[in-house]
């Protein structure tokens, strides 16, 4: 996410470093670099022009020119202006005062509208809502079936009347059904086209008129770059959308759409899609995204991901096992699985301060490590997981064969587990803990 832009901005900021004082000429040269970085990231030209003017105006003021740390002041200004450019603060979904809250999903074909209707419904289901999905795309082959599959995976019901009924009628009946059955949120999956046309927009306008949605969310594929902004502008002019879902931000995208869409349409990005899994969706926080772009990390999102993966009961059990020194390979595997549920290691590391895109570019993060660890442990008998010290050469050979790994990998895992147990033994001993700060420990997760 924003890898190229992050690297180029970092290079631009280097022009301000190692200078006790900045002149207006220094700032002008640095702004030129920032301008090029934004244009190469496919940010709308007018947006770039306005952004550079805002930053330059503040940068040539006393707060920078008279500062003892001018480079840091420039980064601070760019961070604040990026945040403002993307909306300033999080724009939350509007919940209707009288249920159901109707959310109309619109967008072009291929943007991920159907999947993200399900993702949103799943997100709000976790928050205690009772969502209903409504299948109104009667034109695209298998669109209804796709929504039904998504609904089945998330255990969310799908209202459908087949592909012979008018989408306007289906939307209307879907909302009536939600009222009758007590569903408090309705996500309407509408049809898309390969491009905006009069027939499509007329149909969407008719659905809007009939169901009076609390939200009209436009789903945009971030991979199409500058075209995403043009699509947003057109849909907004014809439908008066309330917000945007930006999808495929985990892909090889330059990120220009995220920085342009609010400025061009006046409508906020409310959610971002960060992967293919049905839980890979996040509320959009402008200030956190600005921090990620500038390599400052996103600790708040990282904490939220950890809290979602965190199981209070399991944590209490783990604490007891650490205290009683009864930590087993089953517990070790459980910790890995909780880590895996937080998302890819690249995403997690990208949220850590200082771990910018440039630093991660050449890092070889082996996502298969978790799968191999799981395979090795699950190839053991329950007793072997409880007492790994009984594992001799023949048992290790059997486990390696059963897990599709090697004896060397089995030995490496057992060594890491043993180091983890030793570390936990120190944590469970107050006398050892008092010396912990004086001794540099090597954490055995590698």
XYZ file of C-alpha atoms in Angstrom, residues 94-105 167-168 170-176 179 184-188 190 203-217 239-240 242:
46
model
C -24.987 6.616 9.127
C -27.328 4.421 11.169
C -31.021 5.208 10.599
C -32.968 6.409 13.633
C -35.671 3.890 12.724
C -34.457 0.481 11.498
C -33.659 -0.920 9.084
C -30.631 1.086 7.963
C -30.613 0.674 4.179
C -27.189 0.724 2.507
C -27.157 0.824 -1.283
C -23.964 -0.530 -2.859
C -34.151 -4.786 -9.565
C -36.263 -1.871 -8.305
C -36.468 -6.654 -5.586
C -34.958 -3.769 -3.593
C -38.397 -2.595 -2.492
C -39.518 -6.095 -1.450
C -36.181 -6.753 0.267
C -36.624 -3.745 2.544
C -40.233 -4.787 3.293
C -39.061 -4.782 8.265
C -31.926 -3.847 11.304
C -29.518 -3.421 8.370
C -30.082 -4.027 4.648
C -27.231 -4.123 2.141
C -28.492 -3.864 -1.441
C -26.984 -3.413 -7.270
C -32.156 2.141 -12.604
C -30.011 3.138 -9.609
C -31.884 6.432 -9.284
C -35.208 4.506 -9.261
C -33.944 2.147 -6.532
C -32.776 5.143 -4.494
C -36.195 6.792 -4.850
C -38.070 3.657 -3.746
C -35.973 2.526 -0.750
C -34.620 5.904 0.476
C -31.231 4.540 1.627
C -29.404 6.005 4.603
C -26.166 5.419 2.703
C -25.180 5.107 -0.956
C -21.674 3.660 -0.968
C -26.646 9.751 -7.447
C -25.310 12.068 -4.702
C -22.696 9.430 0.714
